[in-house]
Short mmCIF file of C-alpha atoms in Angstrom, two decimals:
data_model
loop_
_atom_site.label_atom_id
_atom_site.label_comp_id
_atom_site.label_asym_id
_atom_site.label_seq_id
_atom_site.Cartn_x
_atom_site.Cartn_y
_atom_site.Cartn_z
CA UNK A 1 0.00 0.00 0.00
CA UNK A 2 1.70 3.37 -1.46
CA UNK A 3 -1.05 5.58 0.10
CA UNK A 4 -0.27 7.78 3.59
CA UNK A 5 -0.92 5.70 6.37
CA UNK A 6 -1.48 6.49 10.12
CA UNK A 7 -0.93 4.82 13.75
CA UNK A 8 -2.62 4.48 15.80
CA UNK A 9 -6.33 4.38 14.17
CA UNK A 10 -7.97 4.09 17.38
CA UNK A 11 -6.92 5.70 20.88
CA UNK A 12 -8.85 5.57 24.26
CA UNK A 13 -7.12 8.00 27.06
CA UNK A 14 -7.83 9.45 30.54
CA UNK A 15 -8.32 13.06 30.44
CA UNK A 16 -4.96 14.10 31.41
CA UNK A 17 -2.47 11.73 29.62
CA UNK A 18 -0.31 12.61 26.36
CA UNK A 19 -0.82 10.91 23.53
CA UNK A 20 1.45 10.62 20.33
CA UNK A 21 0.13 9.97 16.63
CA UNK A 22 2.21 8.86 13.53
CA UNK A 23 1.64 9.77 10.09
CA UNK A 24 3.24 8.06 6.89
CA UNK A 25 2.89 10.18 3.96
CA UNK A 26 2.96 8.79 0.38
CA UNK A 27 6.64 8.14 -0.13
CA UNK A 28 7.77 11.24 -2.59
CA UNK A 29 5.39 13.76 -0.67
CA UNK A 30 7.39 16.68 0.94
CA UNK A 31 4.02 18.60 2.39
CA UNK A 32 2.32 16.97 5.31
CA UNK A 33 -0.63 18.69 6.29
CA UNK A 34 -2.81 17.36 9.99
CA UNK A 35 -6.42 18.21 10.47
CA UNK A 36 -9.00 17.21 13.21
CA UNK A 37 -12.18 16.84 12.46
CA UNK A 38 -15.55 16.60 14.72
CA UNK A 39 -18.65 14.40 14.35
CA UNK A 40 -20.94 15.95 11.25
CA UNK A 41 -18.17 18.45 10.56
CA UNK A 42 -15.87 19.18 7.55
CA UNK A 43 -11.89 18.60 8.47
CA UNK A 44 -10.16 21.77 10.26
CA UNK A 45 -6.57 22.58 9.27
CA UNK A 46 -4.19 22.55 12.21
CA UNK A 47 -0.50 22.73 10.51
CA UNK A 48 1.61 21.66 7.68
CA UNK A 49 5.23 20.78 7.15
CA UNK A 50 7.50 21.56 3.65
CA UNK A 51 10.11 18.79 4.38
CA UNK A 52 11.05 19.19 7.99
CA UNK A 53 9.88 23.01 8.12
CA UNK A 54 7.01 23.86 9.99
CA UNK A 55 5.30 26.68 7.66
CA UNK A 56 1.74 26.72 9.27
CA UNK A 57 0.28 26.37 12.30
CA UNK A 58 -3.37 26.76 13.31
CA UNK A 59 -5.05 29.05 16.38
CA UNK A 60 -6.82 25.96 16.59
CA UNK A 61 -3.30 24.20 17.40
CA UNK A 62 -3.21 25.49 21.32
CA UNK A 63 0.64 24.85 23.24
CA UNK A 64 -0.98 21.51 24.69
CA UNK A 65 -0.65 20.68 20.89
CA UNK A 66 2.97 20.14 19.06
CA UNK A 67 3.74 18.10 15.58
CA UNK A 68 7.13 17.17 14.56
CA UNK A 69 8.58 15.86 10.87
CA UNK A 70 12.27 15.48 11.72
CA UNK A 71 13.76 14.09 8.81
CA UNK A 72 11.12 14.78 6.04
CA UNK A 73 9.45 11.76 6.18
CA UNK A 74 6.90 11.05 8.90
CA UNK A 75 5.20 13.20 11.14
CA UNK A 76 4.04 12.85 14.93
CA UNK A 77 1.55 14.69 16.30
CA UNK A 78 1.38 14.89 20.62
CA UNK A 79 -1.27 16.16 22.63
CA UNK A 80 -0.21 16.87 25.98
CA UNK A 81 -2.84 16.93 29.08
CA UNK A 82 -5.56 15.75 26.89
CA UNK A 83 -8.87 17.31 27.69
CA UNK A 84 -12.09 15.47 25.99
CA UNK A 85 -12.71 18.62 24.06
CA UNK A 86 -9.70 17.26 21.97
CA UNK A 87 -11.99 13.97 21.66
CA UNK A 88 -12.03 13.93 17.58
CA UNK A 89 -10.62 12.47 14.13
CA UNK A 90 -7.27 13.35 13.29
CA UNK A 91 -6.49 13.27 9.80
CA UNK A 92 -2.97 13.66 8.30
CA UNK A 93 -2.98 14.12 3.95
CA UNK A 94 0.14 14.79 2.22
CA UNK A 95 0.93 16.21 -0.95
CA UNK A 96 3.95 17.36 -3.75
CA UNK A 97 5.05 20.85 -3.42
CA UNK A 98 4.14 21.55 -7.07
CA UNK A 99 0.65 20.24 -7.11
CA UNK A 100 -2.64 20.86 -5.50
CA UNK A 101 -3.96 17.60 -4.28
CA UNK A 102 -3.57 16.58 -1.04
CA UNK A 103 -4.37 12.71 -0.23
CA UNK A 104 -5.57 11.66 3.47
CA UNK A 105 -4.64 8.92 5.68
CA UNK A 106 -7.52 7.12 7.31
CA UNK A 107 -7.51 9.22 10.52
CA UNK A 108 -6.48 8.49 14.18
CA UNK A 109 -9.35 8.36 16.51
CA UNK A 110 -9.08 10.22 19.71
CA UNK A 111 -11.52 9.64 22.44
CA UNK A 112 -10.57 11.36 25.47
CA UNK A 113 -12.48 9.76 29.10
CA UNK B 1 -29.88 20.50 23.06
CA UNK B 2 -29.99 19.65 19.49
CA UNK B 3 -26.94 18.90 17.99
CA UNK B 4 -27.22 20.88 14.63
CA UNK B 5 -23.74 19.68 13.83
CA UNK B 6 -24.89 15.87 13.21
CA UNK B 7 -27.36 16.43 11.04
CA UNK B 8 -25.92 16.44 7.87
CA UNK B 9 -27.90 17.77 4.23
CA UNK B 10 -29.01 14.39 2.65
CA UNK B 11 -29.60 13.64 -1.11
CA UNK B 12 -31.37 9.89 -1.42
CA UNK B 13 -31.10 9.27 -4.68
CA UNK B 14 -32.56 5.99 -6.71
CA UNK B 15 -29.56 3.60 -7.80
CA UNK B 16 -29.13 4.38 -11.47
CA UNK B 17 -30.13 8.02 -11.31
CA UNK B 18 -28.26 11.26 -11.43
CA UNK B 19 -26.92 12.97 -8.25
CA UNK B 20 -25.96 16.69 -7.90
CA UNK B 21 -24.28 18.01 -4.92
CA UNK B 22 -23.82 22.02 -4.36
CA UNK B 23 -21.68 23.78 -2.20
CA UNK B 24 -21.09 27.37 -1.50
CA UNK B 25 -17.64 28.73 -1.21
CA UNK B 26 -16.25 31.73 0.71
CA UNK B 27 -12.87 33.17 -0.42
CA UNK B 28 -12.74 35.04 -3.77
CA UNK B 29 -8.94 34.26 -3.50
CA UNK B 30 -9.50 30.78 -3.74
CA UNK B 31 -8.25 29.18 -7.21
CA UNK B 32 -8.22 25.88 -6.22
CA UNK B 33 -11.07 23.52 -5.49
CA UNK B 34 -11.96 19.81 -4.67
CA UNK B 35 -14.49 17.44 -4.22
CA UNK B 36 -13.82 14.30 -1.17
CA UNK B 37 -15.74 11.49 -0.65
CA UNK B 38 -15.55 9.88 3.17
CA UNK B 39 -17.20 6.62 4.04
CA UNK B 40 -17.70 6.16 7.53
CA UNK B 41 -14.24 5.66 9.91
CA UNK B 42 -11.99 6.68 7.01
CA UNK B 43 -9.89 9.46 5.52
CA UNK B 44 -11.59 11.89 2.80
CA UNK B 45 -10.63 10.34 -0.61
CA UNK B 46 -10.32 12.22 -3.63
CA UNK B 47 -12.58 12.43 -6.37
CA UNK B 48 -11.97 15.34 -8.41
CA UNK B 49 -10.53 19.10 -8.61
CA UNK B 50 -10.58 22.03 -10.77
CA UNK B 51 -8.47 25.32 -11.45
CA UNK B 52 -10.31 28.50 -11.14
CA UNK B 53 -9.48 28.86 -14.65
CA UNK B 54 -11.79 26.39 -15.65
CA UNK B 55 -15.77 26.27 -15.09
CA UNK B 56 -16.03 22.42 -15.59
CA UNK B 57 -14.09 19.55 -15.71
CA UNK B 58 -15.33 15.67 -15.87
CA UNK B 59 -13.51 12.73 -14.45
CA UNK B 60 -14.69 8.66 -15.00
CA UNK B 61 -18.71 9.30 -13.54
CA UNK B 62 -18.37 12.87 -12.16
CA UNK B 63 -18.36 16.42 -13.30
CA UNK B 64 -17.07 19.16 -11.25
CA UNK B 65 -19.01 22.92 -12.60
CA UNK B 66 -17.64 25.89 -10.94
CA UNK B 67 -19.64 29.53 -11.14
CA UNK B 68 -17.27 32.24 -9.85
CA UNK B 69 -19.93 34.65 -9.98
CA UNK B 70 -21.97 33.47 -6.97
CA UNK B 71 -18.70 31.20 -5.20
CA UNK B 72 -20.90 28.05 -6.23
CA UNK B 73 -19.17 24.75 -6.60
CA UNK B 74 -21.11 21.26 -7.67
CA UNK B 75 -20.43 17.92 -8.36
CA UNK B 76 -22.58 15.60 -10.37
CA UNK B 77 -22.04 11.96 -10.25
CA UNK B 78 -23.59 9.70 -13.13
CA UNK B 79 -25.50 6.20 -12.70
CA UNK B 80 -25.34 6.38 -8.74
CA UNK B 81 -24.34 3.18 -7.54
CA UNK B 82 -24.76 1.94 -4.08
CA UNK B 83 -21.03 1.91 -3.62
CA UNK B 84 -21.83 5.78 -3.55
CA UNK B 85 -23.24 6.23 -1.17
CA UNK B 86 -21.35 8.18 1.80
CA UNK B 87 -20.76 12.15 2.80
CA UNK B 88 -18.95 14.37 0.29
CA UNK B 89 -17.20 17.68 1.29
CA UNK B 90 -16.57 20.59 -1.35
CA UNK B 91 -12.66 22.03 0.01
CA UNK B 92 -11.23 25.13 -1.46
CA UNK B 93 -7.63 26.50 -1.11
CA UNK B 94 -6.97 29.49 -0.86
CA UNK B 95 -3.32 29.37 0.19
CA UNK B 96 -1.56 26.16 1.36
CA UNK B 97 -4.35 24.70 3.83
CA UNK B 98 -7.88 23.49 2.50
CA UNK B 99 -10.90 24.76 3.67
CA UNK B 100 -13.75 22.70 3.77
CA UNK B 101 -17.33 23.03 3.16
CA UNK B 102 -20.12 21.24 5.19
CA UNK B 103 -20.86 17.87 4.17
CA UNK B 104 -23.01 16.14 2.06
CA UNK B 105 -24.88 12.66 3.01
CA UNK B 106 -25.58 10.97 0.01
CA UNK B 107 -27.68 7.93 0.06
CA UNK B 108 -28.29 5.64 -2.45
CA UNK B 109 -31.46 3.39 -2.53
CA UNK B 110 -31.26 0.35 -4.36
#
C-alpha cells in the first residue's frame, strides 16, 4: 500500500495523559498537512510541514498541541494533558510541493475519558 | 440540546439516477477547489478538482461545474451506484491549507 498511512487508528485515554500519533505520507510527498475533524463536521486545518519546516500552524493548534517531521518523512503529532474537548478524528494528507492535491490517511481516533 | 452539527444535508437518490451536490464557497482568492468522498471511519478520498481557470471539468462518472460569480461549486455523479453512497465535502484552497465546506450525506437506494 503506497497511500499515507497512520498509527494508531484508534486511541482511548484518561483526560490528562499525552498521547502521540504517527503519520506516513505517500513516499515522494514533501508537504504533510494534519487536520481534526468533529462528528458531522468538515476537516479543520491545524499545521503543515514543507520537508522538515514547519510553515503553518493553526489558532486551533493550542501549546498543549505540538507536531514534529524530523527528517522529512513522517510526522508525529502529541497532545499533551488531553482534555475530551480534543476527543475527535485526526487526519494527516500529504501532498507534492508543485501540485494541488492533497491525499488523506484514514484518521487516528481520539476519544478522550 | 440539538446537535445541529450531526445532522448532515441528505440527497437519497434511486440507484441508477443522477446525483448533484452544491456547495457554496467563501474566499474570492481561492483558485483551487476539490471534491472528497468519506465513508464512515476513514480518511476523505479524492474524487476530483478544478483550477479557477476552468468552469467544468469531468472525471470517469463525475463532473465538477464551478460559477465564480456566486462562489458556487457542484459535483454531479452519473448512474449512482450503491457503492456511492457516503458524505462528500466541497474544500477550497486558498493558500496552502484546504478549507472545507459542510458535508453532504448521500444515500443511495437500491
Amino acid at each position: 500500500d503506497t497511500g499515507v498511512s497512520q498509527n494508531p487508528r484508534h486511541k482511548i485515554t484518561k483526560r490528562g495523559q499525552n498521547v502521540t500519533f504517527r503519520c506516513d505520507p505517500i513516499s515522494e510527498h514533501n508537504r504533510l498537512y494534519w487536520y481534526r475533524q468533529t462528528l458531522g463536521q468538515g476537516p479543520e486545518f491545524l499545521t503543515y510541514f514543507q520537508n522538515e519546516a514547519q510553515l503553518e500552524k493553526s489558532r486551533l493548534l493550542s501549546d498543549r498541541f505540538s507536531a514534529e517531521r524530523p527528517k522529512g518523512s513522517f510526522s508525529t503529532l502529541e497532545i499533551q494533558r488531553t482534555e475530551q474537548g480534543d476527543s475527535a478524528m485526526y487526519l494527516c494528507a500529504s501532498s507534492l510541493s508543485y501540485q494541488e492535491t492533497q491525499y488523506f490517511g484514514p484518521g487516528t481516533r481520539l476519544l478522550v475519558l | 440540546g440539538e446537535n445541529v452539527g450531526l445532522h448532515l444535508p441528505t440527497l437519497s437518490v434511486q440507484e441508477g439516477d443522477n446525483s448533484i451536490i452544491n456547495c457554496a464557497y467563501s474566499n474570492s482568492a481561492s483558485d483551487y477547489f476539490i471534491w472528497y468522498k468519506q465513508e464512515s471511519g476513514k480518511g476523505p478520498q479524492f474524487i476530483i478538482d478544478i483550477r479557477s481557470n476552468m468552469d467544468k471539468r469531468q472525471g470517469q462518472r463525475v463532473t465538477v461545474l464551478l460559477n465564480k460569480t456566486v462562489k458556487h461549486l457542484s459535483l454531479q455523479i452519473a448512474a449512482t451506484q450503491p457503492g456511492d453512497s457516503a458524505v462528500y465535502f466541497c474544500a477550497e484552497k486558498p493558500e496552502n491549507r484546504l478549507a472545507f465546506g459542510k458535508g453532504n450525506q448521500v444515500v443511495v437506494i437500491p
